[in-house]
PDB file of C-alpha atoms in Angstrom:
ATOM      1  CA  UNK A 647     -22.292  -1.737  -5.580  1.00  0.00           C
ATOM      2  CA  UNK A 648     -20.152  -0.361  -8.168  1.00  0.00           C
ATOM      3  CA  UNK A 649     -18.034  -2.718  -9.837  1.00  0.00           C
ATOM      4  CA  UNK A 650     -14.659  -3.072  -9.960  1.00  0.00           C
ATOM      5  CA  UNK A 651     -13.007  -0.570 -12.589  1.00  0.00           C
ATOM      6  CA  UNK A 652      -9.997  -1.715 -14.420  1.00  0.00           C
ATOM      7  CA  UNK A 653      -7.624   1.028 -14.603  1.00  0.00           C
ATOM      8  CA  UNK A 654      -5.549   0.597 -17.760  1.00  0.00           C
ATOM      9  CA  UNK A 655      -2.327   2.871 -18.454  1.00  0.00           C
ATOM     10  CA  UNK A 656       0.059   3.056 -21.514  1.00  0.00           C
ATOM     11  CA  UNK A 657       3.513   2.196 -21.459  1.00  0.00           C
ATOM     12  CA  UNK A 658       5.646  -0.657 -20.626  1.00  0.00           C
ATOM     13  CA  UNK A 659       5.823  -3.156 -17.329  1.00  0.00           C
ATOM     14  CA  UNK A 660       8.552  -1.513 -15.325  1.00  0.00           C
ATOM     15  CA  UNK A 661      11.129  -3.542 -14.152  1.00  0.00           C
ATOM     16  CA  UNK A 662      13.662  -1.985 -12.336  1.00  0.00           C
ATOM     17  CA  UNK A 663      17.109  -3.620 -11.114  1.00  0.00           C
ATOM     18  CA  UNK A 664      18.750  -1.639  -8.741  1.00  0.00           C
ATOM     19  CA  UNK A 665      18.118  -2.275  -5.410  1.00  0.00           C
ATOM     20  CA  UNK A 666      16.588   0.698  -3.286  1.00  0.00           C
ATOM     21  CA  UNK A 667      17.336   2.020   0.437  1.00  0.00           C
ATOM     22  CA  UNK A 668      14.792  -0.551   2.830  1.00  0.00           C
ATOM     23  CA  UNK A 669      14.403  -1.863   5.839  1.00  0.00           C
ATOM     24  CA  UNK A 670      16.028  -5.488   6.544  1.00  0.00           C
ATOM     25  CA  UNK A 671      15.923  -8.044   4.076  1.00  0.00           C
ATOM     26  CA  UNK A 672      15.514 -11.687   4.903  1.00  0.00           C
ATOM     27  CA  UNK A 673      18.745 -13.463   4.123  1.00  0.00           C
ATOM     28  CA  UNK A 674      18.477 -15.961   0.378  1.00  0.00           C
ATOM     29  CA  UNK A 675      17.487 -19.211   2.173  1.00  0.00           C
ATOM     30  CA  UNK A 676      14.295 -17.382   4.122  1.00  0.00           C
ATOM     31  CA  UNK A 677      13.593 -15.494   0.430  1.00  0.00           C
ATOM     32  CA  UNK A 678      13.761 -18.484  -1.382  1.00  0.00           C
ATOM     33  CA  UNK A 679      11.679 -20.389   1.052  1.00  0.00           C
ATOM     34  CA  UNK A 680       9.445 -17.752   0.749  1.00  0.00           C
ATOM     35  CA  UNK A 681       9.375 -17.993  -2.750  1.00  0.00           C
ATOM     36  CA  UNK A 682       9.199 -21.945  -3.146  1.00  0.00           C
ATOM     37  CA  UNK A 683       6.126 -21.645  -1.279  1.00  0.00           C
ATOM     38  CA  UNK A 684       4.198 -18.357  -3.065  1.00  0.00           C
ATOM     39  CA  UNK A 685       5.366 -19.994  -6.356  1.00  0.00           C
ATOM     40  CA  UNK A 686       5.135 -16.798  -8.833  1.00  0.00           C
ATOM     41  CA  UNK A 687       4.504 -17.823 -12.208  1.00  0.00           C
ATOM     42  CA  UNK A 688       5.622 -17.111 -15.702  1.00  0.00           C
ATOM     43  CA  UNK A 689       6.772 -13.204 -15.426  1.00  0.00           C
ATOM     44  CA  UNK A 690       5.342 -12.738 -12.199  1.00  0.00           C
ATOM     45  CA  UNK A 691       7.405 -11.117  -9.678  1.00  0.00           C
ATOM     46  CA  UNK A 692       6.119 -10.710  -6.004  1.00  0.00           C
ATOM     47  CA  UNK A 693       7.684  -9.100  -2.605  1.00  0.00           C
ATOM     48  CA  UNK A 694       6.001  -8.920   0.741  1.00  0.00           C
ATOM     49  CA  UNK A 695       7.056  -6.614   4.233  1.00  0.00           C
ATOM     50  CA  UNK A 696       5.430  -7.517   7.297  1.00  0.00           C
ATOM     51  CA  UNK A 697       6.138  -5.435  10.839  1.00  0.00           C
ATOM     52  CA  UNK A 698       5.065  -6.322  14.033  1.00  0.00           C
ATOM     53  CA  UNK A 699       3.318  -3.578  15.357  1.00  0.00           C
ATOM     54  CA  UNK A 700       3.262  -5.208  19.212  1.00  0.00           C
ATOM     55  CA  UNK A 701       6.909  -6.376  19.015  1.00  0.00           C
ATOM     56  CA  UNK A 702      10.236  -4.127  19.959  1.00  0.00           C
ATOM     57  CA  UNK A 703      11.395  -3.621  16.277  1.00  0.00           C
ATOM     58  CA  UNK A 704      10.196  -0.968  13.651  1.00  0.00           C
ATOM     59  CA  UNK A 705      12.155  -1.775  10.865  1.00  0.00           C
ATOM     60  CA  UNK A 706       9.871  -4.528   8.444  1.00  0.00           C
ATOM     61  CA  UNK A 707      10.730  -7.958   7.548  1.00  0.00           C
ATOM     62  CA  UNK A 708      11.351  -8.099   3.307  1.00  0.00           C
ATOM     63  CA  UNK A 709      10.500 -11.132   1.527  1.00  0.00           C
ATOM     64  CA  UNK A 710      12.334 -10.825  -1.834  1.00  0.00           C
ATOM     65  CA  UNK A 711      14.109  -8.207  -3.643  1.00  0.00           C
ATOM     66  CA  UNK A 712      13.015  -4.584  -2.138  1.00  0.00           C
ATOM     67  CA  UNK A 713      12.856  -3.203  -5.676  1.00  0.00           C
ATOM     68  CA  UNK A 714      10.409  -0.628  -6.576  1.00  0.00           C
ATOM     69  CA  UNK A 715       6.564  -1.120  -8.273  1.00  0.00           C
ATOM     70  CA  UNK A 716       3.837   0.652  -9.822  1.00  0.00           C
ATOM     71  CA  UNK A 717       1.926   1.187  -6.838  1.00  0.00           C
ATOM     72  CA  UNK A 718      -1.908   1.316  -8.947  1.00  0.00           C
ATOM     73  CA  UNK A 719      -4.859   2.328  -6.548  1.00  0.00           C
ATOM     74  CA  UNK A 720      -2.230   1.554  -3.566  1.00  0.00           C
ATOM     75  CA  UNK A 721      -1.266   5.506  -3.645  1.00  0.00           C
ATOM     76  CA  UNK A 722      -4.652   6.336  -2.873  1.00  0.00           C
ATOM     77  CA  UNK A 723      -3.567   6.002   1.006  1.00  0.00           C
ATOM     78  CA  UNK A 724      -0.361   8.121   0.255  1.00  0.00           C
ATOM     79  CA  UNK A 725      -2.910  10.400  -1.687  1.00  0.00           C
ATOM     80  CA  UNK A 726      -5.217  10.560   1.335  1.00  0.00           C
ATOM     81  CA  UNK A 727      -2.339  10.985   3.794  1.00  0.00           C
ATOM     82  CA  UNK A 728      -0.835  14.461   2.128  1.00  0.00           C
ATOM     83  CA  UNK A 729      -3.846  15.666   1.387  1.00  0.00           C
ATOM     84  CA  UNK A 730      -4.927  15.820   5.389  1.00  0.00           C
ATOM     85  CA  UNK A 731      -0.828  16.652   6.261  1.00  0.00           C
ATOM     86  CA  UNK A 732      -1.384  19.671   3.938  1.00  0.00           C
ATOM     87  CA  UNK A 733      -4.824  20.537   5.576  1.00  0.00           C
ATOM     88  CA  UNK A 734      -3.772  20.109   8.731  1.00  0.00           C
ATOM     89  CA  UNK A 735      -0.572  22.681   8.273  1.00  0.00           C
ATOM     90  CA  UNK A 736      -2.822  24.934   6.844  1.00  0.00           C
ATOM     91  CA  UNK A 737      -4.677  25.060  10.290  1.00  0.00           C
ATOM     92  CA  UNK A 738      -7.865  23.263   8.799  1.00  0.00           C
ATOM     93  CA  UNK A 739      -9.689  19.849   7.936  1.00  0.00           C
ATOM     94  CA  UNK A 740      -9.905  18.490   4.432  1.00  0.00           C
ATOM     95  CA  UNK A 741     -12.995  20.370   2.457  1.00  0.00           C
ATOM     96  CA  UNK A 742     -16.269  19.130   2.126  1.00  0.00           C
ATOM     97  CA  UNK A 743     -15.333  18.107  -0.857  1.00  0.00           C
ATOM     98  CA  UNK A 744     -12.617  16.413  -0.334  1.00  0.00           C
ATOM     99  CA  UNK A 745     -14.265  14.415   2.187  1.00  0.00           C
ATOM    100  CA  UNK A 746     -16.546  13.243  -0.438  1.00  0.00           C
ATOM    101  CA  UNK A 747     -13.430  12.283  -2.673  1.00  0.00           C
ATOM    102  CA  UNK A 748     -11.769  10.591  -0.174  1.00  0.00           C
ATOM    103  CA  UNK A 749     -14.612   8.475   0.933  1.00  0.00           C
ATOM    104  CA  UNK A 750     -15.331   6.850  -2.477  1.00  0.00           C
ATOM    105  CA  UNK A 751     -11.416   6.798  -3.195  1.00  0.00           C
ATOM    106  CA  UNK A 752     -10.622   4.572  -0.394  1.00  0.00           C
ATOM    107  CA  UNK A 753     -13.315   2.638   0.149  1.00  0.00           C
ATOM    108  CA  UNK A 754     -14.538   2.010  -3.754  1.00  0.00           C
ATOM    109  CA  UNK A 755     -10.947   3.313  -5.471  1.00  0.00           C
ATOM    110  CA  UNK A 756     -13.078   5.636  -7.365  1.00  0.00           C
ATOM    111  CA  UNK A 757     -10.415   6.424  -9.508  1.00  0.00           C
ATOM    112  CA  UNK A 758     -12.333  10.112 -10.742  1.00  0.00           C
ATOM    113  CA  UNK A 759     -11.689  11.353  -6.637  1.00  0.00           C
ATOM    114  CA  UNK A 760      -8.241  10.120  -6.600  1.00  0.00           C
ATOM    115  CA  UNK A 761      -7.274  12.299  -9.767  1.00  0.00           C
ATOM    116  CA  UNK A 762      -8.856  15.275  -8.025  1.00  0.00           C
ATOM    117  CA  UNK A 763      -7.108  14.889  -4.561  1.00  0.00           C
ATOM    118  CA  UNK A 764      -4.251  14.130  -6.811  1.00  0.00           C
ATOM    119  CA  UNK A 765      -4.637  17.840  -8.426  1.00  0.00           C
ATOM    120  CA  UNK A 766      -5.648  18.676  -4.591  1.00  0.00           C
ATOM    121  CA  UNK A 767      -2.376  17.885  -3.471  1.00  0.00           C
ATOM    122  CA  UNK A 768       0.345  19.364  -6.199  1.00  0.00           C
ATOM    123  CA  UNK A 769       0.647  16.404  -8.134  1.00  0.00           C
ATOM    124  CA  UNK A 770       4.489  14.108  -7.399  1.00  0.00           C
ATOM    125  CA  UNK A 771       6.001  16.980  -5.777  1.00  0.00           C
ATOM    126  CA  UNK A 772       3.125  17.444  -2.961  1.00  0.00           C
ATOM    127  CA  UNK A 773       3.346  13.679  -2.489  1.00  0.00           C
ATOM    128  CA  UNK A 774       6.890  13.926  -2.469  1.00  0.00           C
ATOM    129  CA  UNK A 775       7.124  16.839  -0.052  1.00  0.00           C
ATOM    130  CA  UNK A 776       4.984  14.782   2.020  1.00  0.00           C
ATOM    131  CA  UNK A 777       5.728  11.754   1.684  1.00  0.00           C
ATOM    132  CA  UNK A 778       9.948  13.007   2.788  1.00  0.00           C
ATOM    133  CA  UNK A 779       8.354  14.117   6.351  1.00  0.00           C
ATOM    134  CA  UNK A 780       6.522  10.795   6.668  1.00  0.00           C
ATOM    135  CA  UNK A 781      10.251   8.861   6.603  1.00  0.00           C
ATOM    136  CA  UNK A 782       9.773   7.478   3.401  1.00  0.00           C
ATOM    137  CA  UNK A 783      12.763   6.679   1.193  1.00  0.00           C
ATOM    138  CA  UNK A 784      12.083   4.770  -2.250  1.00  0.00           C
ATOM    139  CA  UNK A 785       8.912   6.001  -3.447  1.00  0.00           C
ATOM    140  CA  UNK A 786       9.097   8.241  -7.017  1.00  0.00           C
ATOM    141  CA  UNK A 787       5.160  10.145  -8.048  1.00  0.00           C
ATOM    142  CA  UNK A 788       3.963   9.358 -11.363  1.00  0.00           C
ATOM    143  CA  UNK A 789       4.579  11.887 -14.083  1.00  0.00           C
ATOM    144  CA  UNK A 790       1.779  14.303 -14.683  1.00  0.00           C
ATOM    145  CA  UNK A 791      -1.680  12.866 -14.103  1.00  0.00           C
ATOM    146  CA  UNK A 792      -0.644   9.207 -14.081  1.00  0.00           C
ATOM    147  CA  UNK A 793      -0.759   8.731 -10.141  1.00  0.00           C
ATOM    148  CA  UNK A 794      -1.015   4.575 -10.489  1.00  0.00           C
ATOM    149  CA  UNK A 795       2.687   4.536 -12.160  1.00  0.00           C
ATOM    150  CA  UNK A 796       4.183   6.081  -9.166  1.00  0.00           C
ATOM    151  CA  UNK A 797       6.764   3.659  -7.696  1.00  0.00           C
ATOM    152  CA  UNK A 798       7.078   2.795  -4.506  1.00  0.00           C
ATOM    153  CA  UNK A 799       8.846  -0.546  -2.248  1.00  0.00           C
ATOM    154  CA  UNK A 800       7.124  -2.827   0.016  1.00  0.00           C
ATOM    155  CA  UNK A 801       8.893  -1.587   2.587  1.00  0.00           C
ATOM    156  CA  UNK A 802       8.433   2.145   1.616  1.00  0.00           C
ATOM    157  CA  UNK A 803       4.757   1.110   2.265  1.00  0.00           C
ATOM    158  CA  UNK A 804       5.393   0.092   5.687  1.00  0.00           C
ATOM    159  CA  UNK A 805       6.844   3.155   6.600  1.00  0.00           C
ATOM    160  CA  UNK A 806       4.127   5.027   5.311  1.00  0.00           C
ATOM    161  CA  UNK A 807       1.438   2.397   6.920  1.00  0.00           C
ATOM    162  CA  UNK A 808       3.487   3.110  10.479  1.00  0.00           C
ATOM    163  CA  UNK A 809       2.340   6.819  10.215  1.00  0.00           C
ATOM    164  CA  UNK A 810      -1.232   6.031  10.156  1.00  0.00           C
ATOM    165  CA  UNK A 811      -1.575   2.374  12.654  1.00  0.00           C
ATOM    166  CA  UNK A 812       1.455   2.806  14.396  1.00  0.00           C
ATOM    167  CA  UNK A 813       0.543   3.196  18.359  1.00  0.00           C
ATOM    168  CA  UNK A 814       3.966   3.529  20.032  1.00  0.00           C
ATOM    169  CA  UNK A 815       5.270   5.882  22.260  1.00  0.00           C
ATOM    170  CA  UNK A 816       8.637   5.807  21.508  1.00  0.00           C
ATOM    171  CA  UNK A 817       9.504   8.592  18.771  1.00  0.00           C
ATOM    172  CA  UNK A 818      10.232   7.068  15.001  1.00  0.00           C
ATOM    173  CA  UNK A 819      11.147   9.512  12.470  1.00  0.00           C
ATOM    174  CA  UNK A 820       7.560   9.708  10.570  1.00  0.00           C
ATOM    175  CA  UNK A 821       5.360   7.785  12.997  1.00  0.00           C
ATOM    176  CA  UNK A 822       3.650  10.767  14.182  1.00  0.00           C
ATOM    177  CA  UNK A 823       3.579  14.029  11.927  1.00  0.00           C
ATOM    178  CA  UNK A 824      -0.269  13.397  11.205  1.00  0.00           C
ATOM    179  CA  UNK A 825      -2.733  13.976  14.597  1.00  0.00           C
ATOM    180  CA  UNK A 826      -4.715  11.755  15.843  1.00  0.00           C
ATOM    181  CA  UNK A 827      -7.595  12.928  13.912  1.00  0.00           C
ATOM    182  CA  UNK A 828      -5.928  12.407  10.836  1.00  0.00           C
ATOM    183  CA  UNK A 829      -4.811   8.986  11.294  1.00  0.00           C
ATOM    184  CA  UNK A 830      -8.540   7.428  13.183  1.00  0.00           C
ATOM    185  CA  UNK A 831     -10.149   9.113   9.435  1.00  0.00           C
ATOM    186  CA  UNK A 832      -7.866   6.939   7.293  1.00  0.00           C
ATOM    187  CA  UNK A 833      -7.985   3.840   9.271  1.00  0.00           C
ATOM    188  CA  UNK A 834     -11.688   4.139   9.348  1.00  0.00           C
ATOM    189  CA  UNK A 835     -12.097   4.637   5.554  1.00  0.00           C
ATOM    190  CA  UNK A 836      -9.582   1.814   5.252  1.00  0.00           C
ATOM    191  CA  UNK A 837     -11.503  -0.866   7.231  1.00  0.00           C
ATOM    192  CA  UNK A 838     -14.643   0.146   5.595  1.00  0.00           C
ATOM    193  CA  UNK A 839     -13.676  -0.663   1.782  1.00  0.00           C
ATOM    194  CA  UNK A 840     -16.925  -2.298   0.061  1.00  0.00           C
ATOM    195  CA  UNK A 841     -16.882  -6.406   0.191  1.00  0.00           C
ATOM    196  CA  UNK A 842     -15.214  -6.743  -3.723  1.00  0.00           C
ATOM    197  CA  UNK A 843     -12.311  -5.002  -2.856  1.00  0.00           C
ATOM    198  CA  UNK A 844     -11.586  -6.803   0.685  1.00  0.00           C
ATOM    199  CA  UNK A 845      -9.002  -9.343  -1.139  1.00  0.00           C
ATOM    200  CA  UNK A 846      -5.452  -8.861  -0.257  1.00  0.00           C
ATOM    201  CA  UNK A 847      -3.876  -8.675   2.972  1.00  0.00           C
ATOM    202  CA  UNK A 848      -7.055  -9.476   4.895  1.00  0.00           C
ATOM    203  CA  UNK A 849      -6.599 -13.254   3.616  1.00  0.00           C
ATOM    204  CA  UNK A 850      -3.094 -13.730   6.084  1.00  0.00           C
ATOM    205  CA  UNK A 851      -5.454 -12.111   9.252  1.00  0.00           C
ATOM    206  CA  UNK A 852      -8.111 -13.136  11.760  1.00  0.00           C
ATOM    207  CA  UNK A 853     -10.396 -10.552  11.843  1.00  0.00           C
ATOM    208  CA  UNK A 854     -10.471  -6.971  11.980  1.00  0.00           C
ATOM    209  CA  UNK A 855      -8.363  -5.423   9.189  1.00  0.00           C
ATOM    210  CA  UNK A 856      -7.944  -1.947   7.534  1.00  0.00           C
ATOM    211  CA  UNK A 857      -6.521  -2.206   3.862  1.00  0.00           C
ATOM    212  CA  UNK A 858      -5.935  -0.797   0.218  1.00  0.00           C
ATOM    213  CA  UNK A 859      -5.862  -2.868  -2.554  1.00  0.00           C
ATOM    214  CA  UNK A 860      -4.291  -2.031  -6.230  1.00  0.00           C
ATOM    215  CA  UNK A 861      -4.647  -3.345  -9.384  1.00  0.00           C
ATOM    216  CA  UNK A 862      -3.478  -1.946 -12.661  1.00  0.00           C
ATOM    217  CA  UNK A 863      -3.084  -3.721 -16.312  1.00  0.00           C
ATOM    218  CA  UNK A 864      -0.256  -2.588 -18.331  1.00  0.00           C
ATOM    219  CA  UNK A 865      -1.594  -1.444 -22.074  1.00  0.00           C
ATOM    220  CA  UNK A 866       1.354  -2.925 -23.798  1.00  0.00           C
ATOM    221  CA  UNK A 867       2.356  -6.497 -21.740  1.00  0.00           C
ATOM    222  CA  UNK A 868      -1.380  -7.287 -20.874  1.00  0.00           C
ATOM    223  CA  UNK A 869       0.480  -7.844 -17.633  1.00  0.00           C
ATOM    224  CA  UNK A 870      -1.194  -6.927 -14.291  1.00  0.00           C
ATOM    225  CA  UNK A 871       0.097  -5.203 -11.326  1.00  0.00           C
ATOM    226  CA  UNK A 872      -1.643  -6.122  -7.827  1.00  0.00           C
ATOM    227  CA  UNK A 873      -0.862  -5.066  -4.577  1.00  0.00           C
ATOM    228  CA  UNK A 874      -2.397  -4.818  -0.807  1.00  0.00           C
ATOM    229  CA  UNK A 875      -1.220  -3.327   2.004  1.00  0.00           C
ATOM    230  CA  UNK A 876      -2.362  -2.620   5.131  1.00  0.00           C
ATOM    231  CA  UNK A 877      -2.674  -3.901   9.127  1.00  0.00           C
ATOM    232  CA  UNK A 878      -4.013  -7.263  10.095  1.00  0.00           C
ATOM    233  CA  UNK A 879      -4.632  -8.979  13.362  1.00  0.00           C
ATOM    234  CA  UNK A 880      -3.352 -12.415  14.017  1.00  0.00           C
ATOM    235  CA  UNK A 881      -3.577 -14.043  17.599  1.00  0.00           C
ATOM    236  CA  UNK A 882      -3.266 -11.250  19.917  1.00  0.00           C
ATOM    237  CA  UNK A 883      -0.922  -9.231  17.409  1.00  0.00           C
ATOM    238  CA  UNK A 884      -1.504  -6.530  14.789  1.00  0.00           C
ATOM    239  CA  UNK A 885       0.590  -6.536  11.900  1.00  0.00           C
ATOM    240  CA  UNK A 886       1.335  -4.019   9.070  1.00  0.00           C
ATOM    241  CA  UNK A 887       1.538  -6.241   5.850  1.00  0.00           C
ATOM    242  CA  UNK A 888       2.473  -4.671   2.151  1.00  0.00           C
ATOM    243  CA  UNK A 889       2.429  -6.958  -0.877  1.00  0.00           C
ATOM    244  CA  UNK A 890       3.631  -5.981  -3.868  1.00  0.00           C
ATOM    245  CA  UNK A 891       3.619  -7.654  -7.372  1.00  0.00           C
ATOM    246  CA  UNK A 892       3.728  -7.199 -11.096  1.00  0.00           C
ATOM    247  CA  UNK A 893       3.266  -9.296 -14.240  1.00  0.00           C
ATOM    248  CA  UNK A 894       0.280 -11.798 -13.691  1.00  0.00           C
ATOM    249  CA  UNK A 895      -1.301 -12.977 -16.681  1.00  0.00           C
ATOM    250  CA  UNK A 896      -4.562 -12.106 -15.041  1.00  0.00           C
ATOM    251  CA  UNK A 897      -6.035  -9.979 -12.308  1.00  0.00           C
ATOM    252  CA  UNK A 898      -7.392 -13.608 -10.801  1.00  0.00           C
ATOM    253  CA  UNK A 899      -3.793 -14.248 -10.840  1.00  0.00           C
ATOM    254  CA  UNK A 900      -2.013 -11.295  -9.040  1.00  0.00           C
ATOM    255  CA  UNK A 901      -5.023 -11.590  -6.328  1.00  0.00           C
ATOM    256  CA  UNK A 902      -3.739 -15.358  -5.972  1.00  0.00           C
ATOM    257  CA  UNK A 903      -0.217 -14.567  -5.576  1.00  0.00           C
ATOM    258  CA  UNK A 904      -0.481 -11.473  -3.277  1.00  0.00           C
ATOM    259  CA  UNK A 905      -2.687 -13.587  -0.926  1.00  0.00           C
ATOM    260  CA  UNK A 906      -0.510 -16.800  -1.390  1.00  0.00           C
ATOM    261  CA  UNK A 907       2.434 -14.246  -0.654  1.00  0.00           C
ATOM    262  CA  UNK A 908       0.502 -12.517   2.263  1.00  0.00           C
ATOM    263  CA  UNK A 909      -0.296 -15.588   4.075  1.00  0.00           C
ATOM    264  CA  UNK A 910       3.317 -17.011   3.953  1.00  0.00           C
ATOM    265  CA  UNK A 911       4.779 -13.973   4.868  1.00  0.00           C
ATOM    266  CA  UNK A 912       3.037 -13.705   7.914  1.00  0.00           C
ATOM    267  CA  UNK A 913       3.500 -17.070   8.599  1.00  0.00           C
ATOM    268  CA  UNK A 914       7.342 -17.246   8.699  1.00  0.00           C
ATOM    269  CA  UNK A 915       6.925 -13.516  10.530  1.00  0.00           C
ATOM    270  CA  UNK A 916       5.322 -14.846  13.549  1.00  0.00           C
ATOM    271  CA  UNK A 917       6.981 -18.174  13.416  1.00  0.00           C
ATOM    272  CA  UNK A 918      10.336 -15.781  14.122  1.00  0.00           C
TER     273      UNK A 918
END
C-alpha cells in the first residue's frame, strides 16, 4: 500500500476567534467535561459534532467552541460531493477520469487527484457554489490551489455529512440535492479507505463505518492539523461524527486526541 503522504503547506496555524453560525452548542459545564476528559495538550485545540441520524433532531451536538479549521484531506468529501452535484446538473456522471481521481482521493487521499478534481470543480467558488445548496454555512475554500487550508466547522461538516448518509424522509434544507446514485458512490468510497488511514472516527463505533480522515503540518509552527469525520454505528444507532483539531506536536498526537475526542463525544451523545 502506499504510504501515508504528509501534506505540508506554508503559512501560519490559523486561529480564528470569532465564533461562526452552527448548530447547538453544549452549554460550558458539558464542554468542559468534555474537555477534562479529551485533555488537549500544549497548543492543541480540539472540537467534536455528533448527530443522531435515528433520533428526531437534525441539528448536531458541539463539543467546544464551533470555530473554524483547516480542513487538510477532510475537503476531499466536499471535493467529491461538487464534483458529482456539477455532473449531475450537467445531465451526466463524473468522467472516466474522474472516477479514477476520486477513487484514489478518498480511499488513499492521493493528494495529485484531489488537486485535479479541485481544478475539475472551479476551484473555492465551485465548492462554494456548491457547498451554499448543500446548507452549509461556515466553510471558506482555500485560496488558489491550496484546497487543505480551506476552513470549515465541525458542525459545517455535519451538514455536509447529512447530504450524503442522511436517510430521512422529512425535507432538510441540503439533505437531498445529490441522487441516490451520488450519495451510495461516496459512501462506498468512504467505507473502503485502505487500513492506514481507518483512524479517526471509526475508534468511537462498533462496526461498519464510512470516513475521511485529514492531516496537515503547518510549515512554520511544526504544528499538525487532524481531523475525521464521518458516520459510525453504535448499538442499533448510526451516527454522523466530525472531529476537528489543530496544533499537536505530532501527527501521533492529533490521531490521539481526535479519537480520545471522538469516543467521548459519542459517549456523552448517547448517554443524552
Amino acid at each position: 500500500m502506499a504510504s501515508v503522504a504528509t501534506l505540508v503547506s506554508a503559512g501560519t496555524l490559523q486561529s480564528t476567534s470569532a465564533a461562526a453560525a452552527t448548530g447547538s452548542t453544549r452549554p460550558d459545564s458539558a464542554t468542559a467535561d468534555f474537555l477534562a476528559r479529551v485533555k488537549p495538550e500544549g497548543k492543541s485545540r480540539v472540537t467534536a459534532a455528533v448527530l443522531d441520524l435515528d433520533g428526531t433532531g437534525r441539528v448536531p451536538t458541539v463539543y467546544g467552541d464551533d470555530t473554524p479549521y483547516d480542513t487538510a484531506s477532510i475537503i476531499k468529501v466536499d471535493i467529491l460531493a461538487t464534483a458529482l452535484l456539477q455532473a449531475q446538473d450537467a445531465g451526466h456522471g463524473l468522467t472516466e477520469q474522474q472516477r479514477t481521481e476520486a477513487e484514489v482521493m478518498i480511499k488513499r487521499s492521493d493528494n495529485d487527484a484531489a488537486s485535479a478534481l479541485w481544478r475539475d470543480i472551479g476551484l473555492a467558488p465551485g465548492l462554494e457554489a456548491a457547498n451554499k445548496r448543500f446548507g452549509l454555512t461556515s466553510t471558506k475554500g482555500g485560496a488558489g490551489t491550496e484546497w487543505g487550508l480551506t476552513q470549515t466547522t465541525a458542525s459545517d461538516q455535519i451538514r455536509l455529512l447529512r447530504n450524503v448518509f442522511d436517510t430521512g424522509t422529512a425535507s432538510h434544507k441540503g439533505s437531498k440535492v445529490l441522487d441516490e446514485t451520488s450519495r451510495t458512490y461516496i459512501r462506498t468510497l468512504m467505507s473502503q479507505v485502505i487500513g492506514e488511514q481507518s483512524w479517526g472516527v471509526s475508534a468511537a463505533g462498533d462496526s461498519g463505518w464510512a470516513l475521511k480522515n485529514g492531516w496537515l503540518q503547518r510549515s512554520k509552527t511544526k504544528l499538525w492539523d487532524v481531523n475525521s469525520v464521518g458516520r459510525i454505528t453504535v448499538g442499533k444507532h448510526h451516527y454522523l461524527v466530525s472531529v476537528l483539531s489543530n496544533g499537536s506536536a505530532s501527527m501521533k498526537d492529533g490521531v490521539s486526541l481526535v479519537e480520545r475526542a471522538a469516543r467521548t463525544a459519542v459517549s456523552s451523545a448517547t448517554a443524552h
